[in-house]
Amino acid sequence: MDKQEPQFSKDFFKQFKNKEEFQSFFNNLFKQGVEQMLRAELDEHLGYEKHSSEGRNSGNSRNGSYKKKVKTDTLGDLALNIPRDRNSEFEPVLIPKGQRMSDKLEEAIIGMYSRGMTTSDISDQVKEIYGVDVSEGTISNVTNRITEHVKSWQNRPLEPVYFMVWMDGIVLKVKQNGKYINKCIYLVIGLKNDGLKEVLGMWMAETESASFWMSVLTDLKARGVEDILIACTDNLKGFTDAIKGVFPQTITQLCVVHQIRNSCKYVVWKDRKEFCADLKQIYGAPNRAAAEHALTTCSDKWGSKYRHAIQSWENNWDNLTSYFDFPLEIRKIMYTTNTIENLNRGIRKYTKTKIQFTDDASAQKAVFLAIMNIEKKWSMPLHNWGLVLHQYITIFENRCRI
């Protein structure tokens, strides 16, 4: 037979003048109920009820109670009287020792922190929603537990093969030796053989350099990565050599968007629109031969006025045009680092309230939580993945490890 819910008369509810009075009554009722259940637990533990003659020779007895503040999901802080025994053997199942805050509340705090809220904002929000007073220090302690998750995530084993990786860095203000300086968090996104993306890790240093990227790639290899088919990067000097030094078979593609931006630095404003239109004839060409012809035309037109801009294309030509060796579907995902730049924008969105970070750990903690939020949206493979996968298998054959 189903249990019937308790029924209360209308007169019962009339005794409360407002919701605060009802909430107070309900809190007290809940508190009394929990304490009664705890006393029943102690009776079970001791093997006899209070004032029973059976307890005279039991070897253990009740020893009053102690106050304990428990944070609940819905009722806020409750100060409970926890019964205890003389032998200190009683461990309540209902309210375990050491419990201070519910898991759901901790998850809520971490969730708010991951979305860019400050500790003071979270404290106010928790008070408003849950009716619980949580200090900023307590919130910091809760979020500091993320550090262990960051370490395990950073050291986790990786896939043996990634079809493509995008590499870039994001600069944050971090306190060091008493002053705030720019530090770069290096990020790598990998494309797996199921068409899904994942962030492979993050690494921090004061400046972005090819030598440090080599250490990043070495770390990826140590964590199980045996092969990277294609790597898309910015045009940092020495980056290509760093990749070849760790993954010699990897095809490197310099980001065309980065190249256009760098070229435009040498061009005066009134010429930029026309100059960019001519550049589009290069990177938008149907094949490498047409692109080379467009570069020659562009050089003839602008070479004398903007020599450095044109030379940059000529000097990096091989790594700028790798995508011409692939079908259109693969070209679209390899000629630009937009994938990782979108990640960086997402991280900025989640960390925009934290303009400065007190140390490396706090910066990494915030970036890690932002990444976790962003990756939740990466639940579908890349567009038209079936066709793209077929193209990869045809081009790279056994290296795909399907």
PDB file of N, CA, C and O in Angstrom, residues 252-317:
ATOM      1  N   THR A 252      52.965  20.824 -41.180  1.00  0.00           N
ATOM      2  CA  THR A 252      52.678  22.075 -40.484  1.00  0.00           C
ATOM      3  C   THR A 252      52.025  23.079 -41.426  1.00  0.00           C
ATOM      4  O   THR A 252      52.404  23.184 -42.603  1.00  0.00           O
ATOM      5  N   GLN A 253      51.062  23.784 -40.890  1.00  0.00           N
ATOM      6  CA  GLN A 253      50.364  24.812 -41.641  1.00  0.00           C
ATOM      7  C   GLN A 253      50.352  26.087 -40.799  1.00  0.00           C
ATOM      8  O   GLN A 253      49.806  26.100 -39.697  1.00  0.00           O
ATOM      9  N   LEU A 254      50.988  27.136 -41.307  1.00  0.00           N
ATOM     10  CA  LEU A 254      50.934  28.421 -40.615  1.00  0.00           C
ATOM     11  C   LEU A 254      49.560  29.040 -40.821  1.00  0.00           C
ATOM     12  O   LEU A 254      48.974  28.949 -41.905  1.00  0.00           O
ATOM     13  N   CYS A 255      49.065  29.668 -39.784  1.00  0.00           N
ATOM     14  CA  CYS A 255      47.737  30.271 -39.840  1.00  0.00           C
ATOM     15  C   CYS A 255      47.728  31.430 -40.833  1.00  0.00           C
ATOM     16  O   CYS A 255      48.465  32.412 -40.668  1.00  0.00           O
ATOM     17  N   VAL A 256      46.891  31.325 -41.849  1.00  0.00           N
ATOM     18  CA  VAL A 256      46.810  32.359 -42.883  1.00  0.00           C
ATOM     19  C   VAL A 256      46.259  33.659 -42.299  1.00  0.00           C
ATOM     20  O   VAL A 256      46.690  34.754 -42.680  1.00  0.00           O
ATOM     21  N   VAL A 257      45.323  33.554 -41.358  1.00  0.00           N
ATOM     22  CA  VAL A 257      44.743  34.759 -40.742  1.00  0.00           C
ATOM     23  C   VAL A 257      45.815  35.537 -39.982  1.00  0.00           C
ATOM     24  O   VAL A 257      45.893  36.770 -40.072  1.00  0.00           O
ATOM     25  N   HIS A 258      46.667  34.813 -39.239  1.00  0.00           N
ATOM     26  CA  HIS A 258      47.790  35.477 -38.556  1.00  0.00           C
ATOM     27  C   HIS A 258      48.706  36.153 -39.580  1.00  0.00           C
ATOM     28  O   HIS A 258      49.196  37.272 -39.361  1.00  0.00           O
ATOM     29  N   GLN A 259      48.953  35.461 -40.685  1.00  0.00           N
ATOM     30  CA  GLN A 259      49.842  36.002 -41.713  1.00  0.00           C
ATOM     31  C   GLN A 259      49.277  37.291 -42.304  1.00  0.00           C
ATOM     32  O   GLN A 259      50.012  38.257 -42.522  1.00  0.00           O
ATOM     33  N   ILE A 260      47.977  37.323 -42.553  1.00  0.00           N
ATOM     34  CA  ILE A 260      47.340  38.534 -43.095  1.00  0.00           C
ATOM     35  C   ILE A 260      47.478  39.690 -42.105  1.00  0.00           C
ATOM     36  O   ILE A 260      47.820  40.815 -42.485  1.00  0.00           O
ATOM     37  N   ARG A 261      47.223  39.418 -40.819  1.00  0.00           N
ATOM     38  CA  ARG A 261      47.344  40.472 -39.801  1.00  0.00           C
ATOM     39  C   ARG A 261      48.765  41.012 -39.746  1.00  0.00           C
ATOM     40  O   ARG A 261      48.972  42.228 -39.665  1.00  0.00           O
ATOM     41  N   ASN A 262      49.742  40.098 -39.761  1.00  0.00           N
ATOM     42  CA  ASN A 262      51.132  40.537 -39.695  1.00  0.00           C
ATOM     43  C   ASN A 262      51.530  41.357 -40.921  1.00  0.00           C
ATOM     44  O   ASN A 262      52.283  42.328 -40.823  1.00  0.00           O
ATOM     45  N   SER A 263      51.010  40.971 -42.087  1.00  0.00           N
ATOM     46  CA  SER A 263      51.315  41.711 -43.309  1.00  0.00           C
ATOM     47  C   SER A 263      50.742  43.120 -43.255  1.00  0.00           C
ATOM     48  O   SER A 263      51.395  44.085 -43.679  1.00  0.00           O
ATOM     49  N   CYS A 264      49.548  43.236 -42.724  1.00  0.00           N
ATOM     50  CA  CYS A 264      48.861  44.537 -42.701  1.00  0.00           C
ATOM     51  C   CYS A 264      49.529  45.540 -41.758  1.00  0.00           C
ATOM     52  O   CYS A 264      49.267  46.750 -41.857  1.00  0.00           O
ATOM     53  N   LYS A 265      50.385  45.066 -40.871  1.00  0.00           N
ATOM     54  CA  LYS A 265      51.091  45.978 -39.977  1.00  0.00           C
ATOM     55  C   LYS A 265      51.999  46.930 -40.750  1.00  0.00           C
ATOM     56  O   LYS A 265      52.317  48.023 -40.278  1.00  0.00           O
ATOM     57  N   TYR A 266      52.420  46.493 -41.936  1.00  0.00           N
ATOM     58  CA  TYR A 266      53.337  47.298 -42.745  1.00  0.00           C
ATOM     59  C   TYR A 266      52.601  48.204 -43.745  1.00  0.00           C
ATOM     60  O   TYR A 266      53.242  48.962 -44.466  1.00  0.00           O
ATOM     61  N   VAL A 267      51.268  48.099 -43.789  1.00  0.00           N
ATOM     62  CA  VAL A 267      50.486  48.789 -44.815  1.00  0.00           C
ATOM     63  C   VAL A 267      49.730  49.958 -44.202  1.00  0.00           C
ATOM     64  O   VAL A 267      49.073  49.807 -43.162  1.00  0.00           O
ATOM     65  N   VAL A 268      49.808  51.118 -44.836  1.00  0.00           N
ATOM     66  CA  VAL A 268      49.081  52.291 -44.330  1.00  0.00           C
ATOM     67  C   VAL A 268      47.589  52.083 -44.506  1.00  0.00           C
ATOM     68  O   VAL A 268      47.135  51.309 -45.358  1.00  0.00           O
ATOM     69  N   TRP A 269      46.827  52.800 -43.703  1.00  0.00           N
ATOM     70  CA  TRP A 269      45.391  52.571 -43.629  1.00  0.00           C
ATOM     71  C   TRP A 269      44.681  52.712 -44.981  1.00  0.00           C
ATOM     72  O   TRP A 269      43.828  51.905 -45.327  1.00  0.00           O
ATOM     73  N   LYS A 270      45.049  53.747 -45.754  1.00  0.00           N
ATOM     74  CA  LYS A 270      44.315  54.007 -47.004  1.00  0.00           C
ATOM     75  C   LYS A 270      44.525  52.902 -48.054  1.00  0.00           C
ATOM     76  O   LYS A 270      43.722  52.754 -48.968  1.00  0.00           O
ATOM     77  N   ASP A 271      45.592  52.091 -47.882  1.00  0.00           N
ATOM     78  CA  ASP A 271      45.870  51.021 -48.847  1.00  0.00           C
ATOM     79  C   ASP A 271      45.375  49.648 -48.385  1.00  0.00           C
ATOM     80  O   ASP A 271      45.411  48.684 -49.169  1.00  0.00           O
ATOM     81  N   ARG A 272      44.958  49.543 -47.130  1.00  0.00           N
ATOM     82  CA  ARG A 272      44.698  48.214 -46.568  1.00  0.00           C
ATOM     83  C   ARG A 272      43.572  47.456 -47.272  1.00  0.00           C
ATOM     84  O   ARG A 272      43.676  46.256 -47.517  1.00  0.00           O
ATOM     85  N   LYS A 273      42.485  48.137 -47.598  1.00  0.00           N
ATOM     86  CA  LYS A 273      41.357  47.452 -48.225  1.00  0.00           C
ATOM     87  C   LYS A 273      41.767  46.837 -49.554  1.00  0.00           C
ATOM     88  O   LYS A 273      41.474  45.662 -49.837  1.00  0.00           O
ATOM     89  N   GLU A 274      42.460  47.607 -50.358  1.00  0.00           N
ATOM     90  CA  GLU A 274      42.897  47.110 -51.669  1.00  0.00           C
ATOM     91  C   GLU A 274      43.968  46.037 -51.512  1.00  0.00           C
ATOM     92  O   GLU A 274      43.971  45.029 -52.222  1.00  0.00           O
ATOM     93  N   PHE A 275      44.882  46.246 -50.568  1.00  0.00           N
ATOM     94  CA  PHE A 275      45.954  45.277 -50.317  1.00  0.00           C
ATOM     95  C   PHE A 275      45.372  43.933 -49.879  1.00  0.00           C
ATOM     96  O   PHE A 275      45.784  42.870 -50.359  1.00  0.00           O
ATOM     97  N   CYS A 276      44.395  43.968 -48.958  1.00  0.00           N
ATOM     98  CA  CYS A 276      43.773  42.725 -48.467  1.00  0.00           C
ATOM     99  C   CYS A 276      43.004  42.016 -49.572  1.00  0.00           C
ATOM    100  O   CYS A 276      42.962  40.775 -49.608  1.00  0.00           O
ATOM    101  N   ALA A 277      42.392  42.769 -50.465  1.00  0.00           N
ATOM    102  CA  ALA A 277      41.685  42.162 -51.594  1.00  0.00           C
ATOM    103  C   ALA A 277      42.657  41.405 -52.495  1.00  0.00           C
ATOM    104  O   ALA A 277      42.342  40.314 -53.003  1.00  0.00           O
ATOM    105  N   ASP A 278      43.857  41.949 -52.668  1.00  0.00           N
ATOM    106  CA  ASP A 278      44.869  41.268 -53.479  1.00  0.00           C
ATOM    107  C   ASP A 278      45.406  40.031 -52.758  1.00  0.00           C
ATOM    108  O   ASP A 278      45.697  39.008 -53.388  1.00  0.00           O
ATOM    109  N   LEU A 279      45.551  40.121 -51.425  1.00  0.00           N
ATOM    110  CA  LEU A 279      45.988  38.950 -50.660  1.00  0.00           C
ATOM    111  C   LEU A 279      44.970  37.819 -50.766  1.00  0.00           C
ATOM    112  O   LEU A 279      45.343  36.635 -50.804  1.00  0.00           O
ATOM    113  N   LYS A 280      43.693  38.183 -50.825  1.00  0.00           N
ATOM    114  CA  LYS A 280      42.646  37.146 -50.906  1.00  0.00           C
ATOM    115  C   LYS A 280      42.780  36.327 -52.181  1.00  0.00           C
ATOM    116  O   LYS A 280      42.411  35.140 -52.211  1.00  0.00           O
ATOM    117  N   GLN A 281      43.310  36.926 -53.227  1.00  0.00           N
ATOM    118  CA  GLN A 281      43.533  36.187 -54.465  1.00  0.00           C
ATOM    119  C   GLN A 281      44.595  35.103 -54.278  1.00  0.00           C
ATOM    120  O   GLN A 281      44.602  34.099 -54.991  1.00  0.00           O
ATOM    121  N   ILE A 282      45.460  35.303 -53.260  1.00  0.00           N
ATOM    122  CA  ILE A 282      46.515  34.318 -52.978  1.00  0.00           C
ATOM    123  C   ILE A 282      45.949  33.155 -52.181  1.00  0.00           C
ATOM    124  O   ILE A 282      45.947  32.005 -52.633  1.00  0.00           O
ATOM    125  N   TYR A 283      45.453  33.451 -50.962  1.00  0.00           N
ATOM    126  CA  TYR A 283      45.020  32.345 -50.094  1.00  0.00           C
ATOM    127  C   TYR A 283      43.682  31.755 -50.512  1.00  0.00           C
ATOM    128  O   TYR A 283      43.342  30.633 -50.129  1.00  0.00           O
ATOM    129  N   GLY A 284      42.927  32.473 -51.345  1.00  0.00           N
ATOM    130  CA  GLY A 284      41.651  31.946 -51.831  1.00  0.00           C
ATOM    131  C   GLY A 284      41.756  31.260 -53.176  1.00  0.00           C
ATOM    132  O   GLY A 284      40.739  30.852 -53.753  1.00  0.00           O
ATOM    133  N   ALA A 285      42.971  31.098 -53.677  1.00  0.00           N
ATOM    134  CA  ALA A 285      43.176  30.471 -54.982  1.00  0.00           C
ATOM    135  C   ALA A 285      42.754  28.996 -54.964  1.00  0.00           C
ATOM    136  O   ALA A 285      42.785  28.353 -53.917  1.00  0.00           O
ATOM    137  N   PRO A 286      42.364  28.439 -56.107  1.00  0.00           N
ATOM    138  CA  PRO A 286      41.912  27.043 -56.138  1.00  0.00           C
ATOM    139  C   PRO A 286      43.043  26.028 -55.978  1.00  0.00           C
ATOM    140  O   PRO A 286      42.802  24.891 -55.580  1.00  0.00           O
ATOM    141  N   ASN A 287      44.282  26.450 -56.280  1.00  0.00           N
ATOM    142  CA  ASN A 287      45.408  25.522 -56.167  1.00  0.00           C
ATOM    143  C   ASN A 287      46.690  26.308 -55.945  1.00  0.00           C
ATOM    144  O   ASN A 287      46.707  27.549 -56.025  1.00  0.00           O
ATOM    145  N   ARG A 288      47.793  25.588 -55.699  1.00  0.00           N
ATOM    146  CA  ARG A 288      49.058  26.250 -55.375  1.00  0.00           C
ATOM    147  C   ARG A 288      49.605  27.048 -56.562  1.00  0.00           C
ATOM    148  O   ARG A 288      50.157  28.140 -56.381  1.00  0.00           O
ATOM    149  N   ALA A 289      49.451  26.531 -57.752  1.00  0.00           N
ATOM    150  CA  ALA A 289      49.969  27.238 -58.933  1.00  0.00           C
ATOM    151  C   ALA A 289      49.279  28.590 -59.097  1.00  0.00           C
ATOM    152  O   ALA A 289      49.933  29.611 -59.373  1.00  0.00           O
ATOM    153  N   ALA A 290      47.964  28.603 -58.919  1.00  0.00           N
ATOM    154  CA  ALA A 290      47.217  29.860 -59.022  1.00  0.00           C
ATOM    155  C   ALA A 290      47.608  30.810 -57.893  1.00  0.00           C
ATOM    156  O   ALA A 290      47.682  32.033 -58.083  1.00  0.00           O
ATOM    157  N   ALA A 291      47.878  30.258 -56.726  1.00  0.00           N
ATOM    158  CA  ALA A 291      48.290  31.074 -55.581  1.00  0.00           C
ATOM    159  C   ALA A 291      49.654  31.713 -55.851  1.00  0.00           C
ATOM    160  O   ALA A 291      49.881  32.883 -55.528  1.00  0.00           O
ATOM    161  N   GLU A 292      50.587  30.947 -56.441  1.00  0.00           N
ATOM    162  CA  GLU A 292      51.905  31.486 -56.763  1.00  0.00           C
ATOM    163  C   GLU A 292      51.804  32.614 -57.791  1.00  0.00           C
ATOM    164  O   GLU A 292      52.508  33.628 -57.695  1.00  0.00           O
ATOM    165  N   HIS A 293      50.920  32.443 -58.765  1.00  0.00           N
ATOM    166  CA  HIS A 293      50.715  33.491 -59.773  1.00  0.00           C
ATOM    167  C   HIS A 293      50.153  34.756 -59.114  1.00  0.00           C
ATOM    168  O   HIS A 293      50.594  35.875 -59.425  1.00  0.00           O
ATOM    169  N   ALA A 294      49.197  34.576 -58.173  1.00  0.00           N
ATOM    170  CA  ALA A 294      48.604  35.717 -57.475  1.00  0.00           C
ATOM    171  C   ALA A 294      49.640  36.423 -56.602  1.00  0.00           C
ATOM    172  O   ALA A 294      49.633  37.656 -56.483  1.00  0.00           O
ATOM    173  N   LEU A 295      50.555  35.654 -55.999  1.00  0.00           N
ATOM    174  CA  LEU A 295      51.612  36.260 -55.182  1.00  0.00           C
ATOM    175  C   LEU A 295      52.555  37.082 -56.053  1.00  0.00           C
ATOM    176  O   LEU A 295      52.970  38.190 -55.664  1.00  0.00           O
ATOM    177  N   THR A 296      52.887  36.577 -57.237  1.00  0.00           N
ATOM    178  CA  THR A 296      53.752  37.316 -58.158  1.00  0.00           C
ATOM    179  C   THR A 296      53.097  38.633 -58.575  1.00  0.00           C
ATOM    180  O   THR A 296      53.745  39.690 -58.593  1.00  0.00           O
ATOM    181  N   THR A 297      51.799  38.563 -58.883  1.00  0.00           N
ATOM    182  CA  THR A 297      51.053  39.770 -59.263  1.00  0.00           C
ATOM    183  C   THR A 297      51.032  40.775 -58.116  1.00  0.00           C
ATOM    184  O   THR A 297      51.226  41.979 -58.321  1.00  0.00           O
ATOM    185  N   CYS A 298      50.824  40.260 -56.912  1.00  0.00           N
ATOM    186  CA  CYS A 298      50.776  41.123 -55.726  1.00  0.00           C
ATOM    187  C   CYS A 298      52.152  41.750 -55.472  1.00  0.00           C
ATOM    188  O   CYS A 298      52.252  42.922 -55.098  1.00  0.00           O
ATOM    189  N   SER A 299      53.188  40.982 -55.665  1.00  0.00           N
ATOM    190  CA  SER A 299      54.553  41.479 -55.464  1.00  0.00           C
ATOM    191  C   SER A 299      54.886  42.585 -56.465  1.00  0.00           C
ATOM    192  O   SER A 299      55.505  43.596 -56.111  1.00  0.00           O
ATOM    193  N   ASP A 300      54.488  42.381 -57.726  1.00  0.00           N
ATOM    194  CA  ASP A 300      54.729  43.397 -58.748  1.00  0.00           C
ATOM    195  C   ASP A 300      54.027  44.708 -58.406  1.00  0.00           C
ATOM    196  O   ASP A 300      54.545  45.791 -58.672  1.00  0.00           O
ATOM    197  N   LYS A 301      52.838  44.595 -57.797  1.00  0.00           N
ATOM    198  CA  LYS A 301      52.035  45.782 -57.496  1.00  0.00           C
ATOM    199  C   LYS A 301      52.477  46.482 -56.222  1.00  0.00           C
ATOM    200  O   LYS A 301      52.541  47.708 -56.160  1.00  0.00           O
ATOM    201  N   TRP A 302      52.797  45.680 -55.171  1.00  0.00           N
ATOM    202  CA  TRP A 302      53.046  46.266 -53.858  1.00  0.00           C
ATOM    203  C   TRP A 302      54.475  46.075 -53.350  1.00  0.00           C
ATOM    204  O   TRP A 302      54.859  46.652 -52.321  1.00  0.00           O
ATOM    205  N   GLY A 303      55.276  45.286 -54.052  1.00  0.00           N
ATOM    206  CA  GLY A 303      56.591  44.917 -53.547  1.00  0.00           C
ATOM    207  C   GLY A 303      57.500  46.081 -53.226  1.00  0.00           C
ATOM    208  O   GLY A 303      58.221  46.066 -52.215  1.00  0.00           O
ATOM    209  N   SER A 304      57.506  47.089 -54.070  1.00  0.00           N
ATOM    210  CA  SER A 304      58.402  48.226 -53.841  1.00  0.00           C
ATOM    211  C   SER A 304      57.938  49.093 -52.679  1.00  0.00           C
ATOM    212  O   SER A 304      58.752  49.658 -51.946  1.00  0.00           O
ATOM    213  N   LYS A 305      56.635  49.186 -52.471  1.00  0.00           N
ATOM    214  CA  LYS A 305      56.088  50.035 -51.410  1.00  0.00           C
ATOM    215  C   LYS A 305      56.051  49.313 -50.072  1.00  0.00           C
ATOM    216  O   LYS A 305      56.318  49.918 -49.024  1.00  0.00           O
ATOM    217  N   TYR A 306      55.713  48.003 -50.108  1.00  0.00           N
ATOM    218  CA  TYR A 306      55.576  47.231 -48.862  1.00  0.00           C
ATOM    219  C   TYR A 306      56.411  45.944 -48.963  1.00  0.00           C
ATOM    220  O   TYR A 306      55.889  44.837 -48.954  1.00  0.00           O
ATOM    221  N   ARG A 307      57.721  46.145 -49.068  1.00  0.00           N
ATOM    222  CA  ARG A 307      58.629  45.026 -49.295  1.00  0.00           C
ATOM    223  C   ARG A 307      58.550  43.981 -48.178  1.00  0.00           C
ATOM    224  O   ARG A 307      58.515  42.783 -48.437  1.00  0.00           O
ATOM    225  N   HIS A 308      58.516  44.408 -46.899  1.00  0.00           N
ATOM    226  CA  HIS A 308      58.513  43.467 -45.776  1.00  0.00           C
ATOM    227  C   HIS A 308      57.228  42.623 -45.762  1.00  0.00           C
ATOM    228  O   HIS A 308      57.258  41.438 -45.430  1.00  0.00           O
ATOM    229  N   ALA A 309      56.121  43.240 -46.129  1.00  0.00           N
ATOM    230  CA  ALA A 309      54.850  42.507 -46.141  1.00  0.00           C
ATOM    231  C   ALA A 309      54.872  41.388 -47.179  1.00  0.00           C
ATOM    232  O   ALA A 309      54.424  40.264 -46.911  1.00  0.00           O
ATOM    233  N   ILE A 310      55.394  41.683 -48.357  1.00  0.00           N
ATOM    234  CA  ILE A 310      55.453  40.676 -49.417  1.00  0.00           C
ATOM    235  C   ILE A 310      56.503  39.616 -49.101  1.00  0.00           C
ATOM    236  O   ILE A 310      56.276  38.412 -49.298  1.00  0.00           O
ATOM    237  N   GLN A 311      57.653  40.034 -48.575  1.00  0.00           N
ATOM    238  CA  GLN A 311      58.715  39.079 -48.249  1.00  0.00           C
ATOM    239  C   GLN A 311      58.256  38.068 -47.199  1.00  0.00           C
ATOM    240  O   GLN A 311      58.681  36.912 -47.213  1.00  0.00           O
ATOM    241  N   SER A 312      57.387  38.493 -46.290  1.00  0.00           N
ATOM    242  CA  SER A 312      56.882  37.590 -45.267  1.00  0.00           C
ATOM    243  C   SER A 312      56.140  36.420 -45.902  1.00  0.00           C
ATOM    244  O   SER A 312      56.261  35.266 -45.445  1.00  0.00           O
ATOM    245  N   TRP A 313      55.368  36.681 -46.951  1.00  0.00           N
ATOM    246  CA  TRP A 313      54.669  35.604 -47.662  1.00  0.00           C
ATOM    247  C   TRP A 313      55.666  34.714 -48.408  1.00  0.00           C
ATOM    248  O   TRP A 313      55.544  33.490 -48.390  1.00  0.00           O
ATOM    249  N   GLU A 314      56.646  35.335 -49.037  1.00  0.00           N
ATOM    250  CA  GLU A 314      57.622  34.569 -49.810  1.00  0.00           C
ATOM    251  C   GLU A 314      58.481  33.664 -48.914  1.00  0.00           C
ATOM    252  O   GLU A 314      58.736  32.509 -49.239  1.00  0.00           O
ATOM    253  N   ASN A 315      58.899  34.201 -47.770  1.00  0.00           N
ATOM    254  CA  ASN A 315      59.777  33.440 -46.863  1.00  0.00           C
ATOM    255  C   ASN A 315      59.056  32.276 -46.193  1.00  0.00           C
ATOM    256  O   ASN A 315      59.685  31.276 -45.841  1.00  0.00           O
ATOM    257  N   ASN A 316      57.753  32.408 -45.992  1.00  0.00           N
ATOM    258  CA  ASN A 316      56.976  31.359 -45.306  1.00  0.00           C
ATOM    259  C   ASN A 316      56.100  30.557 -46.271  1.00  0.00           C
ATOM    260  O   ASN A 316      55.198  29.839 -45.840  1.00  0.00           O
ATOM    261  N   TRP A 317      56.387  30.667 -47.553  1.00  0.00           N
ATOM    262  CA  TRP A 317      55.478  30.148 -48.580  1.00  0.00           C
ATOM    263  C   TRP A 317      55.150  28.659 -48.409  1.00  0.00           C
ATOM    264  O   TRP A 317      53.992  28.257 -48.457  1.00  0.00           O
TER     265      TRP A 317
END
